[in-house]
Coordinates of C-alpha atoms in Angstrom, one line a residue:
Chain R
X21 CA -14.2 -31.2 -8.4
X22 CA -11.3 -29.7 -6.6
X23 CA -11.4 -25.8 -6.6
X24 CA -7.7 -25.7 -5.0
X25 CA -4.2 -24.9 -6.8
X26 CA -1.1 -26.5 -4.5
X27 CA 0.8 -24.1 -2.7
X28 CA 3.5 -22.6 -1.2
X29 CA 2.6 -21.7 2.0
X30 CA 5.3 -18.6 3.8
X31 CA 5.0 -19.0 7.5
X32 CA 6.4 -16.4 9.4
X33 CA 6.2 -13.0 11.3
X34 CA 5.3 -9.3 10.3
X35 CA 8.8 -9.5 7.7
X36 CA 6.1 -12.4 6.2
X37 CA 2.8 -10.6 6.7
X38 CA 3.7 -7.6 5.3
X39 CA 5.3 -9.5 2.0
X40 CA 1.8 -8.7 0.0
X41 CA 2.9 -5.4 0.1
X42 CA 2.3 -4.5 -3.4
X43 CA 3.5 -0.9 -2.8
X44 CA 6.7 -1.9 -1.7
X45 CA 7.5 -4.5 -4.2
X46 CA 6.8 -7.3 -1.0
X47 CA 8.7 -10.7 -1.6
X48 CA 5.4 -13.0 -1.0
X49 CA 3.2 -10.9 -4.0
X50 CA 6.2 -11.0 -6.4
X51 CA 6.4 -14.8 -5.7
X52 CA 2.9 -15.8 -6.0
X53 CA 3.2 -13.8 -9.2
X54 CA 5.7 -15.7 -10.2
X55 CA 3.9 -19.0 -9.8
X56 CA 0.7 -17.3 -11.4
X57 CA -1.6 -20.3 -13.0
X58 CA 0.8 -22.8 -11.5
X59 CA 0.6 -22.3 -7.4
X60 CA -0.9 -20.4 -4.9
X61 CA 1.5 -18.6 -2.1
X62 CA -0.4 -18.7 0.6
X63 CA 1.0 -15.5 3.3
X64 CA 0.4 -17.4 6.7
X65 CA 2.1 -14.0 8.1
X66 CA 1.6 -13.0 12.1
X67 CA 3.3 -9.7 12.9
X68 CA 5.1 -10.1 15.9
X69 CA 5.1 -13.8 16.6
X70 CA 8.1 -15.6 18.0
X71 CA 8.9 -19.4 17.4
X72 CA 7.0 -20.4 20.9
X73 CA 3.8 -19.2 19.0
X74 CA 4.7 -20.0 16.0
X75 CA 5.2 -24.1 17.2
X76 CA 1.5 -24.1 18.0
X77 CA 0.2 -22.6 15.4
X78 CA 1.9 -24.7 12.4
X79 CA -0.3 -27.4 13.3
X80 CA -3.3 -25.7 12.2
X81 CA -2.1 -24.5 9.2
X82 CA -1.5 -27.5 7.7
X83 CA -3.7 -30.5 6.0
X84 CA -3.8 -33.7 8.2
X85 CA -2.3 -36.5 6.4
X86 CA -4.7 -39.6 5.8
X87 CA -7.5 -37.4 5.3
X88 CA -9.7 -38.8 2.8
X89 CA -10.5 -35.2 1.4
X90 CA -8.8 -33.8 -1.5
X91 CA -6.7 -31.6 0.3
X92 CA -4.5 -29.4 -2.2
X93 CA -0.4 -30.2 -1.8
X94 CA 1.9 -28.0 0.3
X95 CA 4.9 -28.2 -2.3
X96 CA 6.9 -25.9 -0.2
X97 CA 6.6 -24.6 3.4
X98 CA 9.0 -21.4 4.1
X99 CA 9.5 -21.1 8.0
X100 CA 11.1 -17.9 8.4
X101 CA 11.5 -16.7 12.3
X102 CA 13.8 -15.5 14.6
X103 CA 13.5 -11.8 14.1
X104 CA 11.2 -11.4 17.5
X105 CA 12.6 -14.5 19.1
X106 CA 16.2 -12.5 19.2
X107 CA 14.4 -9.5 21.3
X108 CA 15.8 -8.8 24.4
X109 CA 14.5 -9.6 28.2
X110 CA 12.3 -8.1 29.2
X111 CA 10.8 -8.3 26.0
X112 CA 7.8 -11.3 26.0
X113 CA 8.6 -11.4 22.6
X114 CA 11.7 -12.5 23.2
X115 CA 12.7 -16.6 22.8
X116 CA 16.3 -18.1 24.1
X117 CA 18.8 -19.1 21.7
X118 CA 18.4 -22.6 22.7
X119 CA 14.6 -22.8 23.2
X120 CA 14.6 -20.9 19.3
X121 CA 16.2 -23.6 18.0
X122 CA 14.0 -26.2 19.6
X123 CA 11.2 -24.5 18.1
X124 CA 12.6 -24.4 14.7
X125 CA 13.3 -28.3 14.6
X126 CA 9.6 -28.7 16.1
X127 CA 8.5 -27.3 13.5
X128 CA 10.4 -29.5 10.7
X129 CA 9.3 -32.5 12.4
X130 CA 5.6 -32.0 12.3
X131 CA 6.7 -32.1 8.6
X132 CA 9.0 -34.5 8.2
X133 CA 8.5 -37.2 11.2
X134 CA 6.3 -39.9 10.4
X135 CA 4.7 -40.6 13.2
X136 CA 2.9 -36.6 12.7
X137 CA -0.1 -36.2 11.7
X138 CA 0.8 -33.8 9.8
X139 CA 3.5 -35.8 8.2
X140 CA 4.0 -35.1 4.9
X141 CA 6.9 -36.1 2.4
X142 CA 6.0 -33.6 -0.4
X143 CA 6.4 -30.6 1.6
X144 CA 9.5 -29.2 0.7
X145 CA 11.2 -26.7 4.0
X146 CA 13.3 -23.8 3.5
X147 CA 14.5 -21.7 6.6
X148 CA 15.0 -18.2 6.2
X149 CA 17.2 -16.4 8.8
X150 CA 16.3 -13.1 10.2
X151 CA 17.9 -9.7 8.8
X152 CA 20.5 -8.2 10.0
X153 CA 18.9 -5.4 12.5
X154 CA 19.7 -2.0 12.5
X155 CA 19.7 -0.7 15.5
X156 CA 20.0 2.8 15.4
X157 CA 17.0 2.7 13.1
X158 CA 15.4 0.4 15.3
X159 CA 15.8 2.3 18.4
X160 CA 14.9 5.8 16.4
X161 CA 11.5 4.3 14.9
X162 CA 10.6 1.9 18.1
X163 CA 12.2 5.0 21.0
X164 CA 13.6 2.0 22.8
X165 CA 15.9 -0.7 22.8
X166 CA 14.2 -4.0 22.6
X167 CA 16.3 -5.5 19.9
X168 CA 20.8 -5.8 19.7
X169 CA 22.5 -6.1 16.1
X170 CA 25.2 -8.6 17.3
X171 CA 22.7 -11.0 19.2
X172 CA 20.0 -10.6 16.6
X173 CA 23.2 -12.2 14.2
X174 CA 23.5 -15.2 16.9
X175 CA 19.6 -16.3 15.9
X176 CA 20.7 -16.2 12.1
X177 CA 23.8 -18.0 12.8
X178 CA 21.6 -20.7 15.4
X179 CA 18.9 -21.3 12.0
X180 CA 21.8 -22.0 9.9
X181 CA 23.2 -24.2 12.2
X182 CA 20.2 -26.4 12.7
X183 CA 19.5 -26.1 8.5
X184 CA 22.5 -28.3 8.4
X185 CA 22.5 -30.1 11.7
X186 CA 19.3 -31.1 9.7
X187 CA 19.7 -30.9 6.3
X188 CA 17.1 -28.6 5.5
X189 CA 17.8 -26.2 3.2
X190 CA 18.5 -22.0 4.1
X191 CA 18.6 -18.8 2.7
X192 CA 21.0 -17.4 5.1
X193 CA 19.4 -13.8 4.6
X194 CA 21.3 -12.2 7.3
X195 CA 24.2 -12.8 5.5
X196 CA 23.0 -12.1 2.0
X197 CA 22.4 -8.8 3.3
X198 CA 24.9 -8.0 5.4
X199 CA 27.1 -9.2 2.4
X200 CA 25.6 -6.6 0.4
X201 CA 26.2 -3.7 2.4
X202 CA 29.9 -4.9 3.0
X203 CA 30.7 -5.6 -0.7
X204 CA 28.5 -2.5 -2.2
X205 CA 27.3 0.6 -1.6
X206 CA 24.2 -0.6 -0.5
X207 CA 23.3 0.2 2.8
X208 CA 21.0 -1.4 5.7
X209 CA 18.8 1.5 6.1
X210 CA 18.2 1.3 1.9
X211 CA 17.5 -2.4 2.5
X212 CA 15.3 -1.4 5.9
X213 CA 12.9 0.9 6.1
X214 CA 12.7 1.0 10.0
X215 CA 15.8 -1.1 10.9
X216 CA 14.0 -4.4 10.9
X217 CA 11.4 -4.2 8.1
X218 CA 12.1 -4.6 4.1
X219 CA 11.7 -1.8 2.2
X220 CA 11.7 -2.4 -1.8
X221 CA 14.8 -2.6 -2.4
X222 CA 15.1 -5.3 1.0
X223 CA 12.0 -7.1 -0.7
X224 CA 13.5 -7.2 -4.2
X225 CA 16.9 -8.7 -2.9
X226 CA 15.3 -11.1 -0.8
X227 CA 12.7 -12.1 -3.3
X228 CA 15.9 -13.2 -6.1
X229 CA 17.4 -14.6 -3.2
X230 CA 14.6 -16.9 -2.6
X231 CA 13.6 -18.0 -6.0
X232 CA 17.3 -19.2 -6.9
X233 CA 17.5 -20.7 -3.5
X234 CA 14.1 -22.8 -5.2
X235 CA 15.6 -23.4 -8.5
X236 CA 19.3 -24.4 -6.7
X237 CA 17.6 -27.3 -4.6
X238 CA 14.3 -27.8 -6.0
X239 CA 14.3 -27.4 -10.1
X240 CA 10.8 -29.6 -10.4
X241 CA 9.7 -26.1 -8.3
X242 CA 12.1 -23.5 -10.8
X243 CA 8.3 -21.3 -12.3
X244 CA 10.2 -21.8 -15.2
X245 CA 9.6 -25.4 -15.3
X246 CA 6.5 -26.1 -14.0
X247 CA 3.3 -25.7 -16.5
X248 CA 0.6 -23.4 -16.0
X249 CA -2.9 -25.6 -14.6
X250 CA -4.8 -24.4 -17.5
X251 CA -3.9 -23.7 -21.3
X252 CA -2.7 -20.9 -22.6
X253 CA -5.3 -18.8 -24.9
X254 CA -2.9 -19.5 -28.0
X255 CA -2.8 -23.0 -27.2
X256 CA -6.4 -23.7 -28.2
X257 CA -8.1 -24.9 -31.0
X258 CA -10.9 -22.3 -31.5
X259 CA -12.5 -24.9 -34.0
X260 CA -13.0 -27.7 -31.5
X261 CA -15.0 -27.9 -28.0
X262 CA -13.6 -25.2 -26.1
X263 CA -15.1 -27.0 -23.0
X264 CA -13.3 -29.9 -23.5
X265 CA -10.1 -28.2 -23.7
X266 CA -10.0 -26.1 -20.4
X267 CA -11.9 -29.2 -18.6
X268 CA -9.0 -30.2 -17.1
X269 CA -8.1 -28.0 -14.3
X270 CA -8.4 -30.9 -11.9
X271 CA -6.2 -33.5 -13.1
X272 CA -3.7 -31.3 -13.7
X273 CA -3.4 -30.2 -10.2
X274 CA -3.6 -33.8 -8.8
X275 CA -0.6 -34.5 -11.6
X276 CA 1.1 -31.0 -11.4
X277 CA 4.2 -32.5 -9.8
X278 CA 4.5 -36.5 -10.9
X279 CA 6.8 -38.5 -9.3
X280 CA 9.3 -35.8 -8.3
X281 CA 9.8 -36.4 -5.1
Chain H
X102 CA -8.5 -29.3 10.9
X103 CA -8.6 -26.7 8.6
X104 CA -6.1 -25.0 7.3
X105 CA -7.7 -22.6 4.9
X106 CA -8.8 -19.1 5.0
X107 CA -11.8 -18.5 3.5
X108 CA -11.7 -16.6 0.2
X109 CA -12.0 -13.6 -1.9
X110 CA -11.8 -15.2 -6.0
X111 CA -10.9 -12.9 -8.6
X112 CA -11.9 -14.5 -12.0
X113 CA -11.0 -12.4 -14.9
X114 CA -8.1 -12.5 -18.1
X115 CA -4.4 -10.7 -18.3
X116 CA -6.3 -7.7 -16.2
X117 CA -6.5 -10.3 -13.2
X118 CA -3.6 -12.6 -14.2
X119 CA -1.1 -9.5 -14.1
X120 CA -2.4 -7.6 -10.7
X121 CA -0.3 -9.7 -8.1
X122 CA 2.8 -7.9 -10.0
X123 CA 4.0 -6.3 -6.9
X124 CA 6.5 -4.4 -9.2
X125 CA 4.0 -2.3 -10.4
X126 CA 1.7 -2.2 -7.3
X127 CA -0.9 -4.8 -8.5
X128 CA -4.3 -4.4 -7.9
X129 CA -4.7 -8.0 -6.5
X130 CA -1.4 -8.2 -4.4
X131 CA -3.1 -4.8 -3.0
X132 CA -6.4 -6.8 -2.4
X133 CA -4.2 -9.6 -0.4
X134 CA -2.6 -6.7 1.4
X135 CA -5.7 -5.7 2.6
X136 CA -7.6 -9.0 4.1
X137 CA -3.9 -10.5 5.5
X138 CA -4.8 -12.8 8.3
X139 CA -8.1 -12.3 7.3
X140 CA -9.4 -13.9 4.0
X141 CA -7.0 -15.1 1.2
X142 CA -7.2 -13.8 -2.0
X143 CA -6.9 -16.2 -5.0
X144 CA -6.0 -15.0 -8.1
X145 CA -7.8 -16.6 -11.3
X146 CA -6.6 -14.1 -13.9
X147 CA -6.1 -16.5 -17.3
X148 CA -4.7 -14.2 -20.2
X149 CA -6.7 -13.8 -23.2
X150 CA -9.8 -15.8 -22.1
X151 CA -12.5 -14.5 -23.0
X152 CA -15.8 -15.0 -21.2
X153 CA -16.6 -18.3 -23.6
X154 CA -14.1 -19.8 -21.9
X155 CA -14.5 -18.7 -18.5
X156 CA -18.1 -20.4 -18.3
X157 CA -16.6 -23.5 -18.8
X158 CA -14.1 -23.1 -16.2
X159 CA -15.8 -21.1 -13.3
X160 CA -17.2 -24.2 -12.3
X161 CA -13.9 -26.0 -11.8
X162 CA -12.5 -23.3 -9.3
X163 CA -15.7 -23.2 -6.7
X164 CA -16.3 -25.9 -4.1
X165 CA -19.4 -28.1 -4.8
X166 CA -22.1 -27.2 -3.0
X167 CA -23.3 -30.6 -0.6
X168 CA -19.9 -31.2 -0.3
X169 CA -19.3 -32.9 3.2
X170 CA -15.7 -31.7 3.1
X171 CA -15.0 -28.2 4.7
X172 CA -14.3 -26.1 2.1
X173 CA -13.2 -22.9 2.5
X174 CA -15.9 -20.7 1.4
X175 CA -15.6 -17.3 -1.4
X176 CA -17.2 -14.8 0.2
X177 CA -16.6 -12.6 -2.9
X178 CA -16.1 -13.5 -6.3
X179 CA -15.0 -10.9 -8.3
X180 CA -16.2 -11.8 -12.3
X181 CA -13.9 -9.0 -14.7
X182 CA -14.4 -10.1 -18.4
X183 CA -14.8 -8.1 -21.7
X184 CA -11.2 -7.5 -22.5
X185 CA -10.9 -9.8 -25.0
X186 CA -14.4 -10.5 -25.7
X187 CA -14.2 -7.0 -27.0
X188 CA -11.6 -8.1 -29.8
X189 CA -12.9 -7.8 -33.1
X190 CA -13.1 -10.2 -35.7
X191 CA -11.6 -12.0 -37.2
X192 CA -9.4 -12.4 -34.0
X193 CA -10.2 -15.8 -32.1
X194 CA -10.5 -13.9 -29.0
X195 CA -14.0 -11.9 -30.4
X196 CA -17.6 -12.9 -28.8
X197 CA -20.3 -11.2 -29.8
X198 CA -22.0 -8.4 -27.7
X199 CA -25.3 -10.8 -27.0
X200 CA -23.1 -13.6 -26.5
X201 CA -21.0 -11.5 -24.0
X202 CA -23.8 -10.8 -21.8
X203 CA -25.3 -14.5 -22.3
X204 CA -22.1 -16.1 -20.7
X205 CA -21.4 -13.2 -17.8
X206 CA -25.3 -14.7 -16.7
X207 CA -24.4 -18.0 -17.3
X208 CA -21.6 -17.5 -14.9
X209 CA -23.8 -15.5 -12.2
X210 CA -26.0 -17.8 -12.2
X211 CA -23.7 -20.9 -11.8
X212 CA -23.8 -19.2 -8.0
X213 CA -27.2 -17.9 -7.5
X214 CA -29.0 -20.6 -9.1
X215 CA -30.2 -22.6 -6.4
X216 CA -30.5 -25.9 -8.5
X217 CA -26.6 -25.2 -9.5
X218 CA -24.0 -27.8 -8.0
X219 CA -21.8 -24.8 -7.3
X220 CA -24.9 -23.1 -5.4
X221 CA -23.8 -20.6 -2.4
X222 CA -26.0 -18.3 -1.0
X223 CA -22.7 -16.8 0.8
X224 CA -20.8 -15.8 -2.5
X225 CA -21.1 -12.1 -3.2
X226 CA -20.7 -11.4 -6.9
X227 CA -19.1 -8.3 -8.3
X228 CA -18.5 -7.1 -11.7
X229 CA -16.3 -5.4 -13.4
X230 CA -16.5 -4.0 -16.5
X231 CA -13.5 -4.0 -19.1
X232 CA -11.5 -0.6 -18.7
X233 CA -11.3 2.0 -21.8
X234 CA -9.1 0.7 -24.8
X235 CA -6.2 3.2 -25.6
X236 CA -6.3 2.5 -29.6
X237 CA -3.1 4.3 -30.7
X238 CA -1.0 2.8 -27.8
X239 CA -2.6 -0.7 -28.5
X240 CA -1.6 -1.0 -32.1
X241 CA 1.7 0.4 -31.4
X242 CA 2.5 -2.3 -28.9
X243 CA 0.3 -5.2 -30.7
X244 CA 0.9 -3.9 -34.5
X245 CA -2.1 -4.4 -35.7
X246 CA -5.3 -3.0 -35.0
X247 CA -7.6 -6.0 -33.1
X248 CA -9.6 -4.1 -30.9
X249 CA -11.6 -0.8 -31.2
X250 CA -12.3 1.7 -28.3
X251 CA -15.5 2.5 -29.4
X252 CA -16.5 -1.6 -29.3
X253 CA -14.6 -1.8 -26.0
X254 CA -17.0 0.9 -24.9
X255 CA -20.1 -0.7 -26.1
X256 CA -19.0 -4.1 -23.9
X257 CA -18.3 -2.3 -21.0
X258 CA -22.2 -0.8 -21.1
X259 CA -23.3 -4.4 -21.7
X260 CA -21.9 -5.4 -18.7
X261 CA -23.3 -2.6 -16.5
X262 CA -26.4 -2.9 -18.4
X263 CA -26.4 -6.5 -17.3
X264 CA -25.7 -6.0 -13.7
X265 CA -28.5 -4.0 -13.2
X266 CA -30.8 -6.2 -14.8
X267 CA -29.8 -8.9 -12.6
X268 CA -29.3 -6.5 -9.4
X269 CA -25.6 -7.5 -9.1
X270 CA -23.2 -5.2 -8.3
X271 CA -21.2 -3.6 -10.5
X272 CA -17.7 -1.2 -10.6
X273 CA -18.1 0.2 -13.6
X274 CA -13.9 1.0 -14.6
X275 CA -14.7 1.8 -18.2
X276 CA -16.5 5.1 -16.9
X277 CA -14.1 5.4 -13.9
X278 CA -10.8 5.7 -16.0
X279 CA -12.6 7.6 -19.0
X280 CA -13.8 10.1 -16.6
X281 CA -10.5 10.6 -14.6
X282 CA -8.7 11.1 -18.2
X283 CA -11.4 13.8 -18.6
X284 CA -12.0 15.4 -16.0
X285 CA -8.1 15.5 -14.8
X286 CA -4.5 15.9 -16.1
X287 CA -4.5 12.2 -16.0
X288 CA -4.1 10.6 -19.5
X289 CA -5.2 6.8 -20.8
X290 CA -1.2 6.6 -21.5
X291 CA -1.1 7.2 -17.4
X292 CA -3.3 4.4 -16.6
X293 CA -2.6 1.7 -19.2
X294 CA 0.7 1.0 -20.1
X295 CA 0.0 -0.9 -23.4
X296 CA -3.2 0.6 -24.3
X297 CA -5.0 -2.4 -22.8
X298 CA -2.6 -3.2 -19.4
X299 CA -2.4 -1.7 -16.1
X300 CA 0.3 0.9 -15.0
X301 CA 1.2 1.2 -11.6
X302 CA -1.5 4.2 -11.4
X303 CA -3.8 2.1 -13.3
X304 CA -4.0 -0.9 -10.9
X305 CA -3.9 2.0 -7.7
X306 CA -6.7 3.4 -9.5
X307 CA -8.7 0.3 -9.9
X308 CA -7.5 -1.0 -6.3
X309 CA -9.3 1.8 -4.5
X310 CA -12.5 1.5 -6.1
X311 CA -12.7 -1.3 -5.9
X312 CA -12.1 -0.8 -1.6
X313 CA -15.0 1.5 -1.7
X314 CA -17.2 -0.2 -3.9
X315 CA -16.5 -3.3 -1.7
X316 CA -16.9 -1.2 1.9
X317 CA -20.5 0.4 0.1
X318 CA -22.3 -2.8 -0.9
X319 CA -21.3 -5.2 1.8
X320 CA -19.6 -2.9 4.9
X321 CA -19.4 -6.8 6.4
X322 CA -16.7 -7.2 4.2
X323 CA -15.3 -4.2 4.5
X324 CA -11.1 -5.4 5.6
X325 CA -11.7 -2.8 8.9
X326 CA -14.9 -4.4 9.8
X327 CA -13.5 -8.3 9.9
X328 CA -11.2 -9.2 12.9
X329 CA -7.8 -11.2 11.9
X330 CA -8.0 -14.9 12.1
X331 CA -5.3 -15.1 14.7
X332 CA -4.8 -13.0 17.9
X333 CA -2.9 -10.0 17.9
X334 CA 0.9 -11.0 19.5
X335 CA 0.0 -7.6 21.4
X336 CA -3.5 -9.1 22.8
X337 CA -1.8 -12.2 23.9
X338 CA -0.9 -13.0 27.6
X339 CA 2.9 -14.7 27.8
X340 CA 2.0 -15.4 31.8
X341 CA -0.5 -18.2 30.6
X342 CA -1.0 -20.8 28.7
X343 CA 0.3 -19.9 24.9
X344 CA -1.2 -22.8 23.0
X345 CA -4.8 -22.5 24.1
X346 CA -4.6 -18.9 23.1
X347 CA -3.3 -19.3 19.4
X348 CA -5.6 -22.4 18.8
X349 CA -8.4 -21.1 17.9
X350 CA -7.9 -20.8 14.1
X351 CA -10.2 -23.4 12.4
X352 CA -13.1 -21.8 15.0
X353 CA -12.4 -18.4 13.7
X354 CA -12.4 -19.7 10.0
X355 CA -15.9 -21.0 10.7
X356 CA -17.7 -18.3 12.6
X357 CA -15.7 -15.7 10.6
X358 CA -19.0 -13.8 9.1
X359 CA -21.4 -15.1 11.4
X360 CA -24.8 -14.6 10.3
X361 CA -24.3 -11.6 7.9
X362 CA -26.2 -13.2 4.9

């Protein structure tokens, strides 16, 4: 029997790792919560990884496709980089825009070409672009300047162009939040605790942000639709075999998703 | 290759379902927090189940032991029933004291029994006993009276009663939270925000005992003793060879504990 719920798997650097944050209201806790009973969010998180390490690392992360084992599905992969590939030389974290890019489509393609071994036609993708920075936070937390607001905006704007060169879907958040400090009274150090890092109220907008980007191109993923693996307690018959009734953990996770893709 | 951490399981009703609400600093998002890049951290709360369920699912979420697949493997499960046990009758939810303790063995020994399919020397088992019942605040929210702090009590002792019998571990929370509301200005009304539920200082409360209870009975498990999966980007050398360095997951994942059982 298969122990395994499908997932969501969030791939991405410390602004992923540090999602399970439950003291600061992280984006990846409050969206595994959201899929409780249904899905497991998997935080494949690596604080202060760039696309060049991300690109080998994917790979390993993923189930191979043929394999006979009962692997459980990735529904959803979230591939949110950029933030350290937009540091500035002589930063080694730093990536080029171009070579960024690259990456990023690397990336979908272990997905989505067929010829992968990783290939896998029920994974949905969603980019995520990098924050906006704030670099006078930045440079007051970090006591140098490794990171530029306006090139750190070209990486965004580079993910969003590949999104559609590709056709993958993107949560532009650079512009979600930059948005919000232009059109509120929101500002980027209440969104950022130390100029690149959510703080709750960063993780709160980014985590709406994400589950109606879900529900917008994926509604077979909307929480709201999907049914939890297991009954609810006031579903049962208290009468009747109990064992029966919560037996069927497994098939419902092989059948979780039908034919929806 | 793999691409699963191995795990931490935490097994329990609503009082495990609800802790990955990062809104209000969950106990199990916290856990997560904790082992990131480490171990992953499954919740298995199912609301209102009681431990007459939970016997006849526990088996469905652990890998079969035998099983030529690698599995990830549970280095912890974390077994936190009573709750709803506790209910009094007529209420379907209601099992009797005897019974209570019957099933919570049933379910230990679904692990430690070495002719059990689900077998595994490697699982450490920790209980946890049901947390104090705030009476007044329960009936307010719930409107009728279907559980009894005195009862709840009694459960609560069964469990730690059990635990030593069988030499298992045990955090007993029943006793934590009663003696914080005793022996400081925090109230039950602090801790539970429905007379049964966690509040944000609830779940902080439970989270960090449950830390050191973790660190005192297996320091191998302790999150500070285990070395993330994945290199540091800081331990990393950008003048060599970047794919060689980052693929060493699945060999981490293996070797993770070594020999520590």
């Amino acid at each position: 029997m298969s122990n395994l719920y499908n997932q969501i798997v969030i791939f991405g650097d410390s602004l992923t790792q540090f999602s399970h944050n439950a003291f600061e209201k992280g984006w990846g806790a409050a969206l595994q919560y959201s899929y409780i009973r249904k899905l497991d969010v998997l935080n494949r998180g690596f604080s202060g990884y760039n696309t060049e390490l991300a690109k080998h690392l994917l790979p390993q992360l993923l189930p191979k496709k043929n394999n006979p084992t009962k692997n459980p599905k990735v529904f959803l992969l979230i591939i949110f980089f950029g933030a350290n590939d937009a540091a500035i030389q002589p930063s080694v974290q730093h990536v080029s825009l171009e070579k960024y890019k690259e990456n990023l489509k690397q990336m979908i393609n272990i997905i989505k070409d067929p010829d992968s071994p990783y290939h896998s036609p029920e994974t949905r993708i969603l980019l995520v672009t990098p924050p906006p920075l704030n670099e006078e936070a930045r440079v007051k937390h970090k006591g140098l300047k490794d990171r530029k607001s306006d090139v750190t905006a070209k990486y965004a704007q580079a993910c969003v162009d590949l999104a559609n060169e590709l056709n993958v879907p993107v949560l532009n958040l650079w512009k979600l939040m930059t948005d919000k400090v232009t059109l509120t009274n929101v500002t980027l150090n209440d969104l950022l605790s130390d100029g690149i890092h959510f703080s709750s109220l960063g993780n709160e907008t980014l985590f709406h942000e994400l589950l109606d980007t879900i529900r917008k191109n994926w509604p077979e993923l909307d929480p709201d639709n999907l049914k939890p693996l297991t009954h609810l307690w006031t579903e049962l018959n208290y009468e009747i075999n109990l064992e029966q009734q919560v037996n069927s953990l497994e098939f419902n996770i092989i059948n979780q998703l039908g034919d929806s893709l």
